[in-house]
Amino acid sequence: MTNTTKYNYLFLDRDGVINIERPNDYVKNRDEFIFTDGALDAITILSKKFEYIFIITNQRGVGKQVMSLVNLADVHNYMLTEIKKAGGNISEIYFCTDTDSTSINRKPNIGMGFKAQFEFPQVDFRHSIMVGNSKSDIEFGNKLGMYTVLVGDKYDKKDKIYKSVNAYYENLYKFAQNL
């Protein structure tokens, strides 16, 4: 990153960034939650560099009744426990279970960002980074004026998404290494 702006706040998508995404499916329970390569190490590194780290995740599977809020809480508790054991820290998790794409809280809409800012008033989106693996993550970050980082291999290298991001890395660990 050659930008001279000081970034204090990190927003991370979950599926495809922290854990392996299940194509055409949902992480419905703890057994299906598998960290991406280097994610635990990455969050440990990032926890030393950012004042706050937020997870911002759409969880439509709950709204579709494919899984319950209890299942989601169990997955998140497992994830947070493993992150803490590795030396990392997550300030808060925000999730949207709505199935309607017009919901203010469903990415790419920005409701979850404002929830974070309401609970942590010092958050300034101009001093925030959004890391995601999908167009909705990047659009969310761009709408709020964040520095946006795409990770993963979801899109062909010629896809126009690469023109709407500030940076691209193979995964969260590569991003953390390059800060």
mmCIF file of C-alpha atoms in Angstrom:
data_model
loop_
_atom_site.group_PDB
_atom_site.id
_atom_site.type_symbol
_atom_site.label_atom_id
_atom_site.label_comp_id
_atom_site.label_asym_id
_atom_site.label_seq_id
_atom_site.Cartn_x
_atom_site.Cartn_y
_atom_site.Cartn_z
ATOM 1 C CA MET A 1 0.000 0.000 0.000
ATOM 2 C CA THR A 2 1.568 3.245 -1.094
ATOM 3 C CA ASN A 3 -1.283 5.400 0.183
ATOM 4 C CA THR A 4 -0.198 7.746 3.012
ATOM 5 C CA THR A 5 -3.575 7.621 4.802
ATOM 6 C CA LYS A 6 -3.429 6.048 8.270
ATOM 7 C CA TYR A 7 -5.906 3.185 8.445
ATOM 8 C CA ASN A 8 -7.184 2.390 11.940
ATOM 9 C CA TYR A 9 -10.235 0.271 11.208
ATOM 10 C CA LEU A 10 -10.517 -2.995 9.321
ATOM 11 C CA PHE A 11 -13.719 -4.509 7.980
ATOM 12 C CA LEU A 12 -13.552 -8.147 6.883
ATOM 13 C CA ASP A 13 -16.040 -10.264 5.024
ATOM 14 C CA ARG A 14 -16.252 -13.771 6.491
ATOM 15 C CA ASP A 15 -16.976 -16.434 3.849
ATOM 16 C CA GLY A 16 -14.152 -16.629 1.330
ATOM 17 C CA VAL A 17 -11.916 -14.333 3.400
ATOM 18 C CA ILE A 18 -11.660 -15.863 6.877
ATOM 19 C CA ASN A 19 -13.137 -19.255 6.069
ATOM 20 C CA ILE A 20 -13.466 -21.350 2.944
ATOM 21 C CA GLU A 21 -16.615 -20.427 1.067
ATOM 22 C CA ARG A 22 -19.017 -23.240 0.247
ATOM 23 C CA PRO A 23 -20.184 -22.602 -3.348
ATOM 24 C CA ASN A 24 -23.984 -22.743 -3.654
ATOM 25 C CA ASP A 25 -24.217 -23.605 0.040
ATOM 26 C CA TYR A 26 -23.772 -22.082 3.487
ATOM 27 C CA VAL A 27 -21.521 -22.772 6.443
ATOM 28 C CA LYS A 28 -24.344 -24.238 8.517
ATOM 29 C CA ASN A 29 -22.420 -25.524 11.520
ATOM 30 C CA ARG A 30 -19.021 -25.562 13.193
ATOM 31 C CA ASP A 31 -17.871 -28.663 11.283
ATOM 32 C CA GLU A 32 -18.344 -26.851 7.969
ATOM 33 C CA PHE A 33 -16.315 -23.839 9.099
ATOM 34 C CA ILE A 34 -12.746 -24.216 7.802
ATOM 35 C CA PHE A 35 -10.293 -21.319 8.037
ATOM 36 C CA THR A 36 -8.657 -20.221 4.782
ATOM 37 C CA ASP A 37 -4.897 -20.803 4.547
ATOM 38 C CA GLY A 38 -3.111 -18.413 6.869
ATOM 39 C CA ALA A 39 -6.276 -16.668 8.095
ATOM 40 C CA LEU A 40 -5.510 -17.146 11.793
ATOM 41 C CA ASP A 41 -1.965 -15.853 11.358
ATOM 42 C CA ALA A 42 -3.278 -12.972 9.253
ATOM 43 C CA ILE A 43 -5.780 -11.878 11.900
ATOM 44 C CA THR A 44 -3.055 -12.067 14.553
ATOM 45 C CA ILE A 45 -0.854 -9.770 12.436
ATOM 46 C CA LEU A 46 -3.752 -7.444 11.633
ATOM 47 C CA SER A 47 -4.839 -7.229 15.279
ATOM 48 C CA LYS A 48 -1.548 -5.481 16.045
ATOM 49 C CA LYS A 49 -2.020 -2.951 13.247
ATOM 50 C CA PHE A 50 -5.664 -1.896 13.581
ATOM 51 C CA GLU A 51 -7.529 -0.271 16.435
ATOM 52 C CA TYR A 52 -10.684 -2.249 15.589
ATOM 53 C CA ILE A 53 -11.436 -5.220 13.364
ATOM 54 C CA PHE A 54 -15.035 -5.886 12.365
ATOM 55 C CA ILE A 55 -16.518 -8.831 10.520
ATOM 56 C CA ILE A 56 -19.312 -7.785 8.169
ATOM 57 C CA THR A 57 -21.143 -10.787 6.732
ATOM 58 C CA ASN A 58 -24.343 -11.587 4.877
ATOM 59 C CA GLN A 59 -25.898 -14.739 6.306
ATOM 60 C CA ARG A 60 -28.869 -15.376 4.065
ATOM 61 C CA GLY A 61 -28.885 -19.058 5.075
ATOM 62 C CA VAL A 62 -30.544 -18.094 8.363
ATOM 63 C CA GLY A 63 -33.232 -16.105 6.559
ATOM 64 C CA LYS A 64 -33.844 -19.072 4.261
ATOM 65 C CA GLN A 65 -34.110 -21.310 7.334
ATOM 66 C CA VAL A 66 -31.271 -23.510 6.088
ATOM 67 C CA MET A 67 -29.660 -22.891 9.473
ATOM 68 C CA SER A 68 -30.658 -21.237 12.739
ATOM 69 C CA LEU A 69 -29.355 -18.247 14.672
ATOM 70 C CA VAL A 70 -28.131 -20.769 17.254
ATOM 71 C CA ASN A 71 -26.058 -22.506 14.536
ATOM 72 C CA LEU A 72 -24.676 -19.140 13.420
ATOM 73 C CA ALA A 73 -23.789 -18.170 17.000
ATOM 74 C CA ASP A 74 -22.024 -21.517 17.471
ATOM 75 C CA VAL A 75 -20.002 -21.001 14.273
ATOM 76 C CA HIS A 76 -19.062 -17.472 15.334
ATOM 77 C CA ASN A 77 -18.147 -18.550 18.876
ATOM 78 C CA TYR A 78 -15.891 -21.262 17.449
ATOM 79 C CA MET A 79 -14.299 -18.790 15.024
ATOM 80 C CA LEU A 80 -13.693 -16.177 17.749
ATOM 81 C CA THR A 81 -12.255 -18.780 20.133
ATOM 82 C CA GLU A 82 -9.773 -19.994 17.514
ATOM 83 C CA ILE A 83 -8.821 -16.425 16.575
ATOM 84 C CA LYS A 84 -8.224 -15.532 20.219
ATOM 85 C CA LYS A 85 -6.158 -18.721 20.778
ATOM 86 C CA ALA A 86 -3.979 -17.676 17.826
ATOM 87 C CA GLY A 87 -3.440 -14.211 19.334
ATOM 88 C CA GLY A 88 -5.924 -12.276 17.226
ATOM 89 C CA ASN A 89 -8.852 -10.103 18.169
ATOM 90 C CA ILE A 90 -12.163 -9.264 16.526
ATOM 91 C CA SER A 91 -13.948 -6.207 17.918
ATOM 92 C CA GLU A 92 -17.426 -7.153 16.722
ATOM 93 C CA ILE A 93 -19.310 -9.279 14.206
ATOM 94 C CA TYR A 94 -22.173 -7.758 12.229
ATOM 95 C CA PHE A 95 -24.369 -10.035 10.174
ATOM 96 C CA CYS A 96 -27.478 -9.725 8.054
ATOM 97 C CA THR A 97 -29.877 -12.654 7.755
ATOM 98 C CA ASP A 98 -32.293 -10.825 5.439
ATOM 99 C CA THR A 99 -33.114 -12.521 2.147
ATOM 100 C CA ASP A 100 -34.287 -9.314 0.485
ATOM 101 C CA SER A 101 -31.467 -7.600 -1.436
ATOM 102 C CA THR A 102 -33.022 -4.197 -0.728
ATOM 103 C CA SER A 103 -32.452 -4.589 3.030
ATOM 104 C CA ILE A 104 -30.287 -1.690 4.261
ATOM 105 C CA ASN A 105 -28.175 -4.180 6.204
ATOM 106 C CA ARG A 106 -27.508 -6.593 3.348
ATOM 107 C CA LYS A 107 -24.227 -5.907 1.527
ATOM 108 C CA PRO A 108 -23.653 -4.107 -0.773
ATOM 109 C CA ASN A 109 -25.996 -1.836 1.201
ATOM 110 C CA ILE A 110 -24.272 -0.007 4.021
ATOM 111 C CA GLY A 111 -26.392 -0.578 7.126
ATOM 112 C CA MET A 112 -23.877 -2.859 8.840
ATOM 113 C CA GLY A 113 -21.194 -0.217 8.382
ATOM 114 C CA PHE A 114 -23.360 2.354 10.116
ATOM 115 C CA LYS A 115 -24.121 -0.133 12.909
ATOM 116 C CA ALA A 116 -20.388 -0.448 13.513
ATOM 117 C CA GLN A 117 -19.973 3.325 13.487
ATOM 118 C CA PHE A 118 -22.912 3.771 15.882
ATOM 119 C CA GLU A 119 -21.411 1.298 18.378
ATOM 120 C CA PHE A 120 -17.849 2.568 17.822
ATOM 121 C CA PRO A 121 -18.324 6.320 17.123
ATOM 122 C CA GLN A 122 -14.631 6.952 16.467
ATOM 123 C CA VAL A 123 -14.784 4.818 13.302
ATOM 124 C CA ASP A 124 -14.063 6.975 10.272
ATOM 125 C CA PHE A 125 -14.726 5.204 7.002
ATOM 126 C CA ARG A 126 -12.028 7.271 5.264
ATOM 127 C CA HIS A 127 -9.551 5.602 7.617
ATOM 128 C CA SER A 128 -10.998 2.131 7.099
ATOM 129 C CA ILE A 129 -10.164 -0.818 4.870
ATOM 130 C CA MET A 130 -12.718 -3.320 3.584
ATOM 131 C CA VAL A 131 -11.367 -6.750 2.624
ATOM 132 C CA GLY A 132 -13.718 -9.027 0.741
ATOM 133 C CA ASN A 133 -13.906 -11.644 -1.956
ATOM 134 C CA SER A 134 -17.072 -10.526 -3.741
ATOM 135 C CA LYS A 135 -18.494 -7.624 -5.674
ATOM 136 C CA SER A 136 -20.953 -6.850 -2.875
ATOM 137 C CA ASP A 137 -18.073 -6.503 -0.377
ATOM 138 C CA ILE A 138 -16.185 -4.117 -2.627
ATOM 139 C CA GLU A 139 -19.294 -2.103 -3.449
ATOM 140 C CA PHE A 140 -20.049 -1.844 0.310
ATOM 141 C CA GLY A 141 -16.561 -0.473 0.964
ATOM 142 C CA ASN A 142 -16.648 1.887 -1.999
ATOM 143 C CA LYS A 143 -20.035 3.319 -0.995
ATOM 144 C CA LEU A 144 -18.608 4.191 2.422
ATOM 145 C CA GLY A 145 -15.379 5.668 1.035
ATOM 146 C CA MET A 146 -13.139 2.888 2.372
ATOM 147 C CA TYR A 147 -9.918 1.584 0.879
ATOM 148 C CA THR A 148 -11.049 -1.673 -0.750
ATOM 149 C CA VAL A 149 -9.102 -4.912 -1.045
ATOM 150 C CA LEU A 150 -10.226 -7.922 -3.058
ATOM 151 C CA VAL A 151 -8.912 -11.349 -2.069
ATOM 152 C CA GLY A 152 -9.359 -14.804 -3.539
ATOM 153 C CA ASP A 153 -9.910 -16.223 -6.986
ATOM 154 C CA LYS A 154 -13.656 -15.861 -7.476
ATOM 155 C CA TYR A 155 -13.340 -13.651 -10.567
ATOM 156 C CA ASP A 156 -11.482 -13.962 -13.850
ATOM 157 C CA LYS A 157 -8.539 -11.548 -13.960
ATOM 158 C CA LYS A 158 -10.260 -9.620 -16.772
ATOM 159 C CA ASP A 159 -13.394 -8.968 -14.689
ATOM 160 C CA LYS A 160 -14.236 -5.287 -14.203
ATOM 161 C CA ILE A 161 -14.165 -5.709 -10.403
ATOM 162 C CA TYR A 162 -10.384 -5.280 -10.520
ATOM 163 C CA LYS A 163 -10.927 -1.705 -11.743
ATOM 164 C CA SER A 164 -13.121 -0.875 -8.726
ATOM 165 C CA VAL A 165 -10.702 -1.994 -5.990
ATOM 166 C CA ASN A 166 -7.663 -0.292 -4.518
ATOM 167 C CA ALA A 167 -5.716 -3.541 -4.185
ATOM 168 C CA TYR A 168 -5.831 -7.280 -4.813
ATOM 169 C CA TYR A 169 -4.160 -10.094 -2.858
ATOM 170 C CA GLU A 170 -4.312 -13.855 -3.189
ATOM 171 C CA ASN A 171 -5.720 -14.190 0.350
ATOM 172 C CA LEU A 172 -6.019 -12.465 3.714
ATOM 173 C CA TYR A 173 -2.581 -13.644 4.816
ATOM 174 C CA LYS A 174 -0.891 -12.099 1.749
ATOM 175 C CA PHE A 175 -2.724 -8.842 2.494
ATOM 176 C CA ALA A 176 -1.533 -8.910 6.121
ATOM 177 C CA GLN A 177 2.055 -9.592 5.053
ATOM 178 C CA ASN A 178 2.069 -6.605 2.717
ATOM 179 C CA LEU A 179 0.840 -3.967 5.163
#
